[in-house]
Short mmCIF file of C-alpha atoms in Angstrom, two decimals:
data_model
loop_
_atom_site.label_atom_id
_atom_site.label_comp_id
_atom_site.label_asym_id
_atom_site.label_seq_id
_atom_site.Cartn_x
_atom_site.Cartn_y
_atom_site.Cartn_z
CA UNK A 142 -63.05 -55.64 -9.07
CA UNK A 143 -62.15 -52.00 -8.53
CA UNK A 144 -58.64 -51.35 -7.06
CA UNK A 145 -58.26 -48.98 -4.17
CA UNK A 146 -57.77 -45.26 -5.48
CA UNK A 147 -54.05 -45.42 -4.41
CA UNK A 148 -53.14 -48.19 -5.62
CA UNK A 149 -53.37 -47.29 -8.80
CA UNK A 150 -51.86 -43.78 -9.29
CA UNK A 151 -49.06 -44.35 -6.66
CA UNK A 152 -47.47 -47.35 -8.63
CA UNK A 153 -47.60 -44.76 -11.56
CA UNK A 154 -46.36 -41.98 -10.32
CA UNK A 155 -43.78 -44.10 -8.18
CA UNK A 156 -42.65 -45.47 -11.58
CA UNK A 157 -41.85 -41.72 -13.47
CA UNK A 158 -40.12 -40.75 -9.70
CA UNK A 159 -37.74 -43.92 -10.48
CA UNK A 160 -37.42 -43.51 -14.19
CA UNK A 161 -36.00 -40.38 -13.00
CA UNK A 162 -34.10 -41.05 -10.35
CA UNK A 163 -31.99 -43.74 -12.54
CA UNK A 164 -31.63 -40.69 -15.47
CA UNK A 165 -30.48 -38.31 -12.74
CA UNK A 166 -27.36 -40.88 -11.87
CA UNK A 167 -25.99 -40.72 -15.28
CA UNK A 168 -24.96 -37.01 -14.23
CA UNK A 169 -22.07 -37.37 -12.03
CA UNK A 170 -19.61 -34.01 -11.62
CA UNK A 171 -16.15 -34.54 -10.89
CA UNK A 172 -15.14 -34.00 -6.77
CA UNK A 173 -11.64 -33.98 -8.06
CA UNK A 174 -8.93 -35.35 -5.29
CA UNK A 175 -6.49 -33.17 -4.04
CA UNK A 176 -3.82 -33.76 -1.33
CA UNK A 177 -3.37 -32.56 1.77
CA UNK A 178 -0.21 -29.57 1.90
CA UNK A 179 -0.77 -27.85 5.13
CA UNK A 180 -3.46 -29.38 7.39
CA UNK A 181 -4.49 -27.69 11.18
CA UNK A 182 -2.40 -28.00 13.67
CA UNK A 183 -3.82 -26.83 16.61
CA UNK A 184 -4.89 -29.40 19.30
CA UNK A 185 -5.93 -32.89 18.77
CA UNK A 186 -9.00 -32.65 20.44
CA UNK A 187 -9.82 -29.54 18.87
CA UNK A 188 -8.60 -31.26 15.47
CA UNK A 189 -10.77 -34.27 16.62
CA UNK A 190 -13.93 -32.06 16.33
CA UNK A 191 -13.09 -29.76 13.42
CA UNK A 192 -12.35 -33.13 11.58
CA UNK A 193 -16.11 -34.77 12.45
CA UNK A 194 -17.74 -31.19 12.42
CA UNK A 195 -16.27 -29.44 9.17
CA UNK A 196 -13.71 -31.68 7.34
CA UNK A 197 -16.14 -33.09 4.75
CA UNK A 198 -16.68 -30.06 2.91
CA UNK A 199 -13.52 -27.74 4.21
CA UNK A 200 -10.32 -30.09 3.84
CA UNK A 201 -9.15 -32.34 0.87
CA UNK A 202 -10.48 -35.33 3.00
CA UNK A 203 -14.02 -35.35 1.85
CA UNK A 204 -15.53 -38.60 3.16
CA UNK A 205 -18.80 -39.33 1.17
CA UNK A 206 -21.54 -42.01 3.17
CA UNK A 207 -23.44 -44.39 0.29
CA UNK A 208 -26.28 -41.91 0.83
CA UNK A 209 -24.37 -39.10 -0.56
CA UNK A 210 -23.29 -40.93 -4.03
CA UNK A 211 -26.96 -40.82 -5.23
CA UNK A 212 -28.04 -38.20 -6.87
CA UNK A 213 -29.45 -35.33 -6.27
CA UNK A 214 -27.48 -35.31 -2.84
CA UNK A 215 -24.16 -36.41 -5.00
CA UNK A 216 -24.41 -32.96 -7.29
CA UNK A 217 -25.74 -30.75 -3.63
CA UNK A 218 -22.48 -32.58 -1.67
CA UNK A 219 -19.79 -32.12 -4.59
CA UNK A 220 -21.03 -28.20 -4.96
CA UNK A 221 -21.34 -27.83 -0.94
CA UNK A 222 -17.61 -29.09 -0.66
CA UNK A 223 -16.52 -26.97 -3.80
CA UNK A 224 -17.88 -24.19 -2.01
CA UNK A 225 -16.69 -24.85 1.16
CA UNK A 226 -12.89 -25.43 0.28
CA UNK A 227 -13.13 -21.78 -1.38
CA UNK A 228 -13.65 -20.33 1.61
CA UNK A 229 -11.88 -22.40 4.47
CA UNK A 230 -9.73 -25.59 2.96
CA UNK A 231 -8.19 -27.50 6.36
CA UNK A 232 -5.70 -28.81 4.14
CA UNK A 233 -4.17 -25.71 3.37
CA UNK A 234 -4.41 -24.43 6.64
CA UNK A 235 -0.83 -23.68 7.31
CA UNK A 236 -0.49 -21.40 4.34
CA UNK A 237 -2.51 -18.62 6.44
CA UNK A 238 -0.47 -15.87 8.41
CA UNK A 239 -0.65 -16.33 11.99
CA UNK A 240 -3.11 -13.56 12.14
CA UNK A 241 -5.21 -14.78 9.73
CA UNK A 242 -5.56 -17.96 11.55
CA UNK A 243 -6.65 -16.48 15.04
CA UNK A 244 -9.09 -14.35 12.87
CA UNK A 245 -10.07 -17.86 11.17
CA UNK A 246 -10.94 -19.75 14.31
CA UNK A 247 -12.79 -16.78 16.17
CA UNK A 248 -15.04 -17.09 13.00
CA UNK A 249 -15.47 -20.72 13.21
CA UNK A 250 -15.89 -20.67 16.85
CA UNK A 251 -18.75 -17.97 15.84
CA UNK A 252 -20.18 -19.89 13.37
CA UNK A 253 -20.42 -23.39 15.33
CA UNK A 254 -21.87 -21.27 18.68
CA UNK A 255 -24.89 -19.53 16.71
CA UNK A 256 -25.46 -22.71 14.57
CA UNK A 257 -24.81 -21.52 11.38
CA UNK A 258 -22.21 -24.30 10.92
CA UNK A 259 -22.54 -27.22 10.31
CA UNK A 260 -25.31 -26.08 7.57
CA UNK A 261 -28.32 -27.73 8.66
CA UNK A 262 -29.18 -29.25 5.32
CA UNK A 263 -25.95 -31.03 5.68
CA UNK A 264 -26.52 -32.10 9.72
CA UNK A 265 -30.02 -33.38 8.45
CA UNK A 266 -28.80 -36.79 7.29
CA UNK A 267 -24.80 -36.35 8.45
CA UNK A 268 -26.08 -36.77 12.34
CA UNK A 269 -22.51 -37.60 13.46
CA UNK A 270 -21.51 -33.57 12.82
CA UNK A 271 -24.10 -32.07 15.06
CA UNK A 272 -21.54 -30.51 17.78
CA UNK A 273 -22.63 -30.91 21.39
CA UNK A 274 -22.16 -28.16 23.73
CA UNK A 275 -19.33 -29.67 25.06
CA UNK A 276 -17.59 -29.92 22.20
CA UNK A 277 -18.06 -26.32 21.31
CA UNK A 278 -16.69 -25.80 24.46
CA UNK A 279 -13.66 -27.29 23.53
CA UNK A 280 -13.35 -25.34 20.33
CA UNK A 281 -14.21 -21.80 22.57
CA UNK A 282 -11.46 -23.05 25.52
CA UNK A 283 -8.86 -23.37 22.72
CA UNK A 284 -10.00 -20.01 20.92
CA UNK A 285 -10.54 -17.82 23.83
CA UNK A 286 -7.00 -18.71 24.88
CA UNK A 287 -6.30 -16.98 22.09
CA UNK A 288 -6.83 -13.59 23.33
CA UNK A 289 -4.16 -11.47 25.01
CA UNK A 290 -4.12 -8.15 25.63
CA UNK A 291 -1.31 -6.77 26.85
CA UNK A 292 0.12 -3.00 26.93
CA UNK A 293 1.04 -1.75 23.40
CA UNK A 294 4.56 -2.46 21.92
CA UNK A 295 6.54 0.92 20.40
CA UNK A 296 5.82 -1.07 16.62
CA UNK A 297 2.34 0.11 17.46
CA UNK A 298 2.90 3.46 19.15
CA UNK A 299 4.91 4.96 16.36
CA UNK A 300 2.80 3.67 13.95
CA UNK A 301 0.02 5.53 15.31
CA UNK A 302 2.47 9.06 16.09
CA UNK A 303 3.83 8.33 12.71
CA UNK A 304 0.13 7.82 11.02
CA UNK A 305 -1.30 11.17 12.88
CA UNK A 306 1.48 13.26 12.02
CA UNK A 307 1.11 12.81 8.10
CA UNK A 308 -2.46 12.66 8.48
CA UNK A 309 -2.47 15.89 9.95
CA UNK A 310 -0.94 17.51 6.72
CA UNK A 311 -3.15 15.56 4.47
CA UNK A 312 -3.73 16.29 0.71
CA UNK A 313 -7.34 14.74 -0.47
CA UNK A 314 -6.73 12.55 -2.92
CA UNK A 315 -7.92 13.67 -6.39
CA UNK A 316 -10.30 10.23 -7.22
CA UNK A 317 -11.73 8.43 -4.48
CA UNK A 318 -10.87 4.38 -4.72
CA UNK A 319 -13.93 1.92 -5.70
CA UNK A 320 -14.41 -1.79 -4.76
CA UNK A 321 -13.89 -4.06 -7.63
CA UNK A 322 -17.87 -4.67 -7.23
CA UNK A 323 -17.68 -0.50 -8.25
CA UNK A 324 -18.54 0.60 -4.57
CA UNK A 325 -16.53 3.67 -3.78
CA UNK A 326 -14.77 4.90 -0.81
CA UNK A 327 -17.36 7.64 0.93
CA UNK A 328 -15.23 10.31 2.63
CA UNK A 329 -18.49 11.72 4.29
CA UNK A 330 -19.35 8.55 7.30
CA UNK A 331 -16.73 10.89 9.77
CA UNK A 332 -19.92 13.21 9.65
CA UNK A 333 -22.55 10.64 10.22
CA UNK A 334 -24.05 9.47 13.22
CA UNK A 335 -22.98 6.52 15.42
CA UNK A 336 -24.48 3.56 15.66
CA UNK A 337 -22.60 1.78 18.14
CA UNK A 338 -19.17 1.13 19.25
CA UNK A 339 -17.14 -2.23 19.64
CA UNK A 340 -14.01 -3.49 21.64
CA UNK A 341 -12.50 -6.43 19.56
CA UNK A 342 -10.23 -8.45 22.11
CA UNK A 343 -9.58 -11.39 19.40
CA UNK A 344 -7.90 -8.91 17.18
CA UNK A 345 -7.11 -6.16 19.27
CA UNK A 346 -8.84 -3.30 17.68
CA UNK A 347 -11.36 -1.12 18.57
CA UNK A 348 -14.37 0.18 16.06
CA UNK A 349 -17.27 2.78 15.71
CA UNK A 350 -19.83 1.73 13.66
CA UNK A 351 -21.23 5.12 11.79
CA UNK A 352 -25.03 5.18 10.15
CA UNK A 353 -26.03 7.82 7.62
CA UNK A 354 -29.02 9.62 7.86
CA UNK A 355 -31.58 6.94 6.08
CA UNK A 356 -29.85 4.27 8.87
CA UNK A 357 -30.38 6.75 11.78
CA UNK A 358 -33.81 7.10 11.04
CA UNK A 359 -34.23 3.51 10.57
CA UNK A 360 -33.19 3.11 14.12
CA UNK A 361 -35.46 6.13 15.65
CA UNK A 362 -38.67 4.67 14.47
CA UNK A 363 -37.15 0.81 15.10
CA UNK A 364 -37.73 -0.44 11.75
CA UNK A 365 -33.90 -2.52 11.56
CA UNK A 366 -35.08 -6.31 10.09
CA UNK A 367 -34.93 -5.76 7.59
CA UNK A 368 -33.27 -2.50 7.28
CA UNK A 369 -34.40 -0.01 4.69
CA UNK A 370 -33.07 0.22 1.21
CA UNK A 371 -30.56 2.98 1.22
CA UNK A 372 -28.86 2.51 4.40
CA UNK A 373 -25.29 2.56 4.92
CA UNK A 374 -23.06 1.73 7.68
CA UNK A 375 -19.08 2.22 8.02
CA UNK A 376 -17.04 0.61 10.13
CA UNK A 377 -13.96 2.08 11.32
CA UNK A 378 -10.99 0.28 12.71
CA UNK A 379 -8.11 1.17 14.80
CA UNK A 380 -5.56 -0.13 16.73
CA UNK A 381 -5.83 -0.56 20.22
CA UNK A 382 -3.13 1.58 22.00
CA UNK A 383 -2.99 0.36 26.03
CA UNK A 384 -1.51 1.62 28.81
CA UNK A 385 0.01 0.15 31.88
CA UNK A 386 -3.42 0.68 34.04
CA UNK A 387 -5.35 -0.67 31.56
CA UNK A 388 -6.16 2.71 29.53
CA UNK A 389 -6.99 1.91 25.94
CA UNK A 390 -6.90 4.86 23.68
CA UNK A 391 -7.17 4.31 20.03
CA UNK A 392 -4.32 3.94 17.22
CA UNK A 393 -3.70 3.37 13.63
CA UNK A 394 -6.64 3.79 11.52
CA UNK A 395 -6.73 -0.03 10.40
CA UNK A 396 -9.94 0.06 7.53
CA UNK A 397 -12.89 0.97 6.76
CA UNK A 398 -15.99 -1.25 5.89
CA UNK A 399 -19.29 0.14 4.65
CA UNK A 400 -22.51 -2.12 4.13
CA UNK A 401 -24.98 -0.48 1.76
CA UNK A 402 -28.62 -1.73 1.58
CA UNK A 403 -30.00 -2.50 -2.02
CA UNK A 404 -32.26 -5.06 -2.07
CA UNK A 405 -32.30 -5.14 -5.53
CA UNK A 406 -29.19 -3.67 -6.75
CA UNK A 407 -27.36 -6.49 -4.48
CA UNK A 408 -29.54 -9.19 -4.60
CA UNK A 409 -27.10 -12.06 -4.91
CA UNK A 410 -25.25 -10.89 -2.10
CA UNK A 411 -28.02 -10.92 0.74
CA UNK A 412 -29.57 -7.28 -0.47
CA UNK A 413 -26.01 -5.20 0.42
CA UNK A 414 -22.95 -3.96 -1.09
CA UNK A 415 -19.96 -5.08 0.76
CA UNK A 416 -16.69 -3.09 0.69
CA UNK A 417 -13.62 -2.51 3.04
CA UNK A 418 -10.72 0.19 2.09
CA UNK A 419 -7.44 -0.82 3.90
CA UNK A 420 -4.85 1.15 5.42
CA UNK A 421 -4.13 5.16 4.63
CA UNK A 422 -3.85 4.18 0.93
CA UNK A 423 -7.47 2.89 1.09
CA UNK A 424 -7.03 -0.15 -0.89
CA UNK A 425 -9.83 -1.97 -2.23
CA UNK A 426 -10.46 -5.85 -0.34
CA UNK A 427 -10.71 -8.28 -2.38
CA UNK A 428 -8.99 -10.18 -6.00
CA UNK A 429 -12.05 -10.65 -7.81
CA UNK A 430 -15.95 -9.56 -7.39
CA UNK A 431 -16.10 -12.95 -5.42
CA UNK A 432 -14.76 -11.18 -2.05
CA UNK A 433 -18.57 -10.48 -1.57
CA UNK A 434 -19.54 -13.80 -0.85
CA UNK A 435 -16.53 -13.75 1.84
CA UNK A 436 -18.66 -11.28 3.34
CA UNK A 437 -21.72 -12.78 3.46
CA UNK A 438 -20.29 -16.45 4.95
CA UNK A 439 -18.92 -14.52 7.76
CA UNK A 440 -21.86 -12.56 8.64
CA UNK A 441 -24.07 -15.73 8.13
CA UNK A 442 -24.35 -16.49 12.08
CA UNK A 443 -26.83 -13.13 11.81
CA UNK A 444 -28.91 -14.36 8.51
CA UNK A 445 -31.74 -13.95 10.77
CA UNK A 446 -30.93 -10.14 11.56
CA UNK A 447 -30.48 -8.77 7.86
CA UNK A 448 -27.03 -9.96 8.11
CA UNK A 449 -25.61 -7.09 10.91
CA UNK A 450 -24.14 -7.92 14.05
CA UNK A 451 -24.84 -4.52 15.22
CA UNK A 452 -26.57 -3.91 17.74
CA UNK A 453 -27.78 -0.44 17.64
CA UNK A 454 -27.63 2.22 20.66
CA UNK A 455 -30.08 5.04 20.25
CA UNK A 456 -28.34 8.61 20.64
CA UNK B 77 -59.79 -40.02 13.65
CA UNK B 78 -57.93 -41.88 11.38
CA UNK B 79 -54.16 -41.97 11.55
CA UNK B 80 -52.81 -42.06 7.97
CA UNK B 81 -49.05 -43.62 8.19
CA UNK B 82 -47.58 -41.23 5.29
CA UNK B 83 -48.80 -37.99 7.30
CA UNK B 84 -47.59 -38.97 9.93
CA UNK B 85 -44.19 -39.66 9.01
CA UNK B 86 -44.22 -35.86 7.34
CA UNK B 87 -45.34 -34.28 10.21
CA UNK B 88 -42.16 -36.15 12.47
CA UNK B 89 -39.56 -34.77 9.48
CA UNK B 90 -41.59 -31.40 10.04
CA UNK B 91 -40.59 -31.31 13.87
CA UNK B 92 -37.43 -32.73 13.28
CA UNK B 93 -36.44 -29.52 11.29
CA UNK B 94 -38.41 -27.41 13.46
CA UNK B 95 -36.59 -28.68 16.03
CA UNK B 96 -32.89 -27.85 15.11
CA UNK B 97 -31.68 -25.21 17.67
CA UNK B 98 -32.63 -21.76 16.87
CA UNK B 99 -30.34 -19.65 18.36
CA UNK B 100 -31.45 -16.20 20.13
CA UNK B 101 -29.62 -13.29 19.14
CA UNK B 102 -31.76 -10.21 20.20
CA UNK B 103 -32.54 -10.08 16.34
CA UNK B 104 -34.30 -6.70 15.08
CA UNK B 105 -33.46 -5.77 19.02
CA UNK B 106 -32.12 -2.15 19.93
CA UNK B 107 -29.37 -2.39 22.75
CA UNK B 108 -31.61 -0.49 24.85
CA UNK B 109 -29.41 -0.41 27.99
CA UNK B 110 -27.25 1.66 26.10
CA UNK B 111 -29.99 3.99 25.29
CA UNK B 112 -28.96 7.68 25.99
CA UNK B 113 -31.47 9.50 27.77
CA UNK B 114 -34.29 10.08 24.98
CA UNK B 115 -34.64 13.94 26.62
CA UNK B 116 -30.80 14.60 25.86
CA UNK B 117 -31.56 14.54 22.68
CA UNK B 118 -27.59 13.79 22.25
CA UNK B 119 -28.34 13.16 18.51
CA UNK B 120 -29.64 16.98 17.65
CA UNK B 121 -26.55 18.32 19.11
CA UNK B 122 -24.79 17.18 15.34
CA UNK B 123 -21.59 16.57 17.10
CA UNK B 124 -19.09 14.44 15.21
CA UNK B 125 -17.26 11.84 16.40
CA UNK B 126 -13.38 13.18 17.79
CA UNK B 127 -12.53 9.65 19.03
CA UNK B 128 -13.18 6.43 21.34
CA UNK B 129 -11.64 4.82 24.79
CA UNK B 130 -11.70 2.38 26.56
CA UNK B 131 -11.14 1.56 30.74
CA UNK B 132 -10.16 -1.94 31.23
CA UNK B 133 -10.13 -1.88 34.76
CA UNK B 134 -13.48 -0.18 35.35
CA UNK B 135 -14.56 -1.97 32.09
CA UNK B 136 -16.29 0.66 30.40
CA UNK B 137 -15.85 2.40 27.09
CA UNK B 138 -16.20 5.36 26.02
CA UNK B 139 -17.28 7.56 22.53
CA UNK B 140 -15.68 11.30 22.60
CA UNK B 141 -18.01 13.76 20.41
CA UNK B 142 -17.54 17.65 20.03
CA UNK B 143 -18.00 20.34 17.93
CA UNK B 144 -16.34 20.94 13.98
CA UNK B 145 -14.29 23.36 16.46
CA UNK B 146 -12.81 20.92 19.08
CA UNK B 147 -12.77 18.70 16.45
CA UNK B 148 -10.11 20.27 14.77
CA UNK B 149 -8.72 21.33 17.94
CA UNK B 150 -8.12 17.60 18.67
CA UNK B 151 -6.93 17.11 15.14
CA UNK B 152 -4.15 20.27 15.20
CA UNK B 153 -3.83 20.12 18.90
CA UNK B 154 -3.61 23.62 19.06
CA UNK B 155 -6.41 26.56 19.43
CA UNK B 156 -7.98 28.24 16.68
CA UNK B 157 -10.01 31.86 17.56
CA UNK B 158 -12.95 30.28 16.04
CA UNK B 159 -15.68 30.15 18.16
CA UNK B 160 -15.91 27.87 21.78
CA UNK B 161 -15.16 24.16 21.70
CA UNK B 162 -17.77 21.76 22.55
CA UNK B 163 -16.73 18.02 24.23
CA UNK B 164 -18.75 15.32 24.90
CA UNK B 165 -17.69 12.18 26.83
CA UNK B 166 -20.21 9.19 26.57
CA UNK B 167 -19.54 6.48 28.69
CA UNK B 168 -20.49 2.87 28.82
CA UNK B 169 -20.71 -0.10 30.96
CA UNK B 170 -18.95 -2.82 28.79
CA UNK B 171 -21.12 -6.32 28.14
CA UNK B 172 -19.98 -9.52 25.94
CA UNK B 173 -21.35 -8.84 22.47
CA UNK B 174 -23.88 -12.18 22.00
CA UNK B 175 -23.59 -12.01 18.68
CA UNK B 176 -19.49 -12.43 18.45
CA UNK B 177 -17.34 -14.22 21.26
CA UNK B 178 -14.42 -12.19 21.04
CA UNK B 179 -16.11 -8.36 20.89
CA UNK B 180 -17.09 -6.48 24.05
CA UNK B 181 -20.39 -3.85 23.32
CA UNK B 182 -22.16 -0.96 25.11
CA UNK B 183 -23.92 -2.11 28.14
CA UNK B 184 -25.21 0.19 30.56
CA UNK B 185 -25.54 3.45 29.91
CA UNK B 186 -23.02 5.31 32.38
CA UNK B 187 -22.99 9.31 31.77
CA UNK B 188 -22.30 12.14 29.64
CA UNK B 189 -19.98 14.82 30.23
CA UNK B 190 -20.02 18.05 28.36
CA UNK B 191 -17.00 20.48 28.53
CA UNK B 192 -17.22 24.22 26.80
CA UNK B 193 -14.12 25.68 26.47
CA UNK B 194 -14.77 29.35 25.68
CA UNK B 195 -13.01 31.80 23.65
CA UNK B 196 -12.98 34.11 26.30
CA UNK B 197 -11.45 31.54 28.30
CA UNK B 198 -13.50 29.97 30.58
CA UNK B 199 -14.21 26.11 30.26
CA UNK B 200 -17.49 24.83 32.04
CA UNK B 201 -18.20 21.05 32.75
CA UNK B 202 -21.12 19.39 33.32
CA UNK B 203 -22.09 15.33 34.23
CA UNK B 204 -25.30 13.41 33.62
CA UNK B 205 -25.05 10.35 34.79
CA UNK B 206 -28.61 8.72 35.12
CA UNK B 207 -29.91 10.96 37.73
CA UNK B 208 -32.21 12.85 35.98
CA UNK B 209 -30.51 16.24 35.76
CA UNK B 210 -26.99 18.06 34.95
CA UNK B 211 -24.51 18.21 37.84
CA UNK B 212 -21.22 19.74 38.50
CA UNK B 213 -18.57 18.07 40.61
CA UNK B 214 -16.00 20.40 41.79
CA UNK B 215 -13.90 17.78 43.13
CA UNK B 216 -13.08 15.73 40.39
CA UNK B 217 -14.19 18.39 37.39
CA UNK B 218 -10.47 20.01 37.25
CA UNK B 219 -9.12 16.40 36.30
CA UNK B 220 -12.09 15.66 34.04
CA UNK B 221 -11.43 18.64 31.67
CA UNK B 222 -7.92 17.98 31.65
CA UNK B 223 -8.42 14.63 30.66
CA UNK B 224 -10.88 15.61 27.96
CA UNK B 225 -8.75 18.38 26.13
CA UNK B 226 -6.20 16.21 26.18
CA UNK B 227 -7.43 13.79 23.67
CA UNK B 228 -6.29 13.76 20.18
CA UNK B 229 -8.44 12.67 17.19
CA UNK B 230 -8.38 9.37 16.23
CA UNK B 231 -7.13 8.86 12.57
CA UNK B 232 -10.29 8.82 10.24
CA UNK B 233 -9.15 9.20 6.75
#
């Protein structure tokens, strides 16, 4: 009697797929335990979420289901949380400056409210850390209390006289500093065009987003997504200096951050070269060539934009 | 038609990751409410940036431009005999930027207002502000180029 077509090649092929699957499980890397030094400590309902929504892979409390010890989702979940704890670790929350914590959770808020986090490969089978709007509302009420603005101190006034006064005498410095990825400072954005301006109330600076020429023209004949190889943007940062009525003028210089478009040269780090020069001495972000990926996680909530969070104003 | 089980079990995964929210963020979008007025041409006038404001209480920010002359006036805050100093004021309505809770963007497009201080002396001020031509306003235009000279470069290294 002749079997059914199916029949035949599916118990087969279903075979191999098992033979495989049991070979795969002899591969098991290390998720090595590590306690828990400095955990959040903001809110408990706010902890409540963070722990459902992001704990797994950002905190030394990884919590694996059954599913997740098979492989391949064992070798995906141990290099997801490896990942993960290199750029935000929970459990060592409370090592962060205060700053860098308010600058932490206005990212995550960011991240949860666009839906770039949770990753949706990981909310696929992990249903219980799909965030309702709710709870992001939680996260946003705790964050957004976060922002005061308030009329600038004399710290920040005679940092900016003092800053302006030396600036004004300025010698140019005889080699221009480079990112450890080899990007160098570029003196010449001041005479570029603008592409936009921003008013940061979660870290009280204020920005202007400059676009050289190939970025300009980009944005005349509206051909931004992707943008063109060759474009560059720098971002400038200052302080915000404000008065009594509410007058913000702007302070000291704070950084600035260029992204340069390369599809090829910067292919492993979304198609651009990422660089920020802090301060007058215009260090160099960043302890190793890994700072890039920094970058890129925090710009991730735009993936769909060619990474920029610009929006572009036509001059 | 025949329903085949497997297929149909695909095509719900398909949906189901189809379906995860897909957030809009104006992506490949120009902010055209900020949009100067295309027959400015504000962008051929190759003014640099001198430096940036912003008006809580009105909520609006502003972008200062002028010439490589009252550029470096701004800079040395004093006057050099080189030639007459161009200003620029570009204002803003302020919106939430969509893309970052916590940043506040361009929104509406609120004027322009040009100041030329001359070497001979004489300083002339003009608005634009959405009407469609150049206007003077003698009763606040006294104030306005005070205001304007009186700004100081912002630090760009």
């Amino acid at each position: 009697m002749k079997k059914p077509f199916y029949k035949r090649k599916t118990l087969r092929v279903l075979g191999i797929l098992a033979g495989c699957f049991f070979v795969l499980q002899l591969f098991r890397p290390e998720l090595k335990k590590e306690a828990v030094t400095a955990d959040f400590n903001g809110p408990e309902n706010v902890k409540t979420i963070l722990k459902k929504a992001c704990y797994d892979c950002h905190s030394n409390e990884t919590d694996l289901k059954w599913f997740d010890q098979f492989q391949p989702a064992y070798s995906i979940a141990v290099s997801d949380v490896k990942e993960g704890k290199a750029g935000l670790n929970f459990s060592e929350w409370g090592n962060m400056a205060a700053g860098e914590q308010k600058a932490k959770l206005f990212e995550i808020l960011n991240q949860m409210t666009t839906g770039a986090m949770p990753l949706k490969s990981y909310q696929l089978l992990h249903r219980s850390a799909i965030l309702s709007p709710d709870e992001i509302a939680v996260v946003k009420n705790y964050v957004a209390g976060m922002i005061k603005e308030h009329p600038a101190d004399t710290a920040l006034l005679n940092a900016a006289d003092k800053q302006f006064k030396t600036w004004q005498g300025e010698s140019k410095p005889a080699k221009l500093p480079e990112t450890l990825t080899g990007i160098p400072f570029q003196p010449d954005y001041k005479n570029w065009q603008v592409v936009s301006t921003t008013d940061r109330t979660d870290n009280g600076t204020m920005r202007v987003i400059f676009g050289n020429p190939v970025a300009m023209k980009a944005i005349a004949e509206h051909r931004i997504n992707p943008w063109p190889d060759g474009a560059i943007f720098a971002k400038v940062a200052w302080d915000k200096l404000q008065d009594a009525d509410g007058n913000v003028k702007s302070g000291a210089f704070k950084q600035v951050e260029y992204m340069i478009k390369d599809s090829k040269k910067y292919k492993s780090t979304k198609g651009w070269g990422w660089a920020r020069f802090k301060t007058m001495q215009l260090l160099p972000y960043g302890k190793n060539i890994g700072y890039a990926t920094e970058c890129v996680n925090c710009h991730r909530p735009v993936s769909n934009n060619d990474f920029v969070f610009t929006l572009p104003v036509k001059h | 038609m025949r329903i085949v089980p497997q297929y149909l079990v695909f095509t719900f995964l398909l949906l189901f990751v189809m379906g995860c929210k897909q957030v809009n963020n104006h992506a490949g979008e120009l902010n055209d409410a900020a949009g100067l007025p295309q027959q400015l041409h504000f962008e051929q006038l190759g003014l640099k940036v001198i430096t940036s404001m912003i008006n809580k209480k009105a909520a609006t920010m502003s972008t200062l431009y002028g010439n490589v002359t009252a550029l470096n006036y701004a800079k040395a805050q004093k006057d050099s005999p080189v030639g007459d100093r161009v200003f620029a004021l570009v204002t803003w309505k302020q919106q939430n930027d969509e893309r970052w809770f916590g940043a506040k963007i361009p929104g509406q497009f609120q004027s322009i207002e040009m100041v030329t201080s001359k070497t001979n002396g004489h300083t002339l001020y003009k608005i634009y502000s959405g009407k469609g031509k150049w206007r003077n306003n003698a009763l606040t235009e006294n104030a306005r180029i005070k205001y304007i000279l009186a700004q100081t470069a912002a630090v760009m290294p």
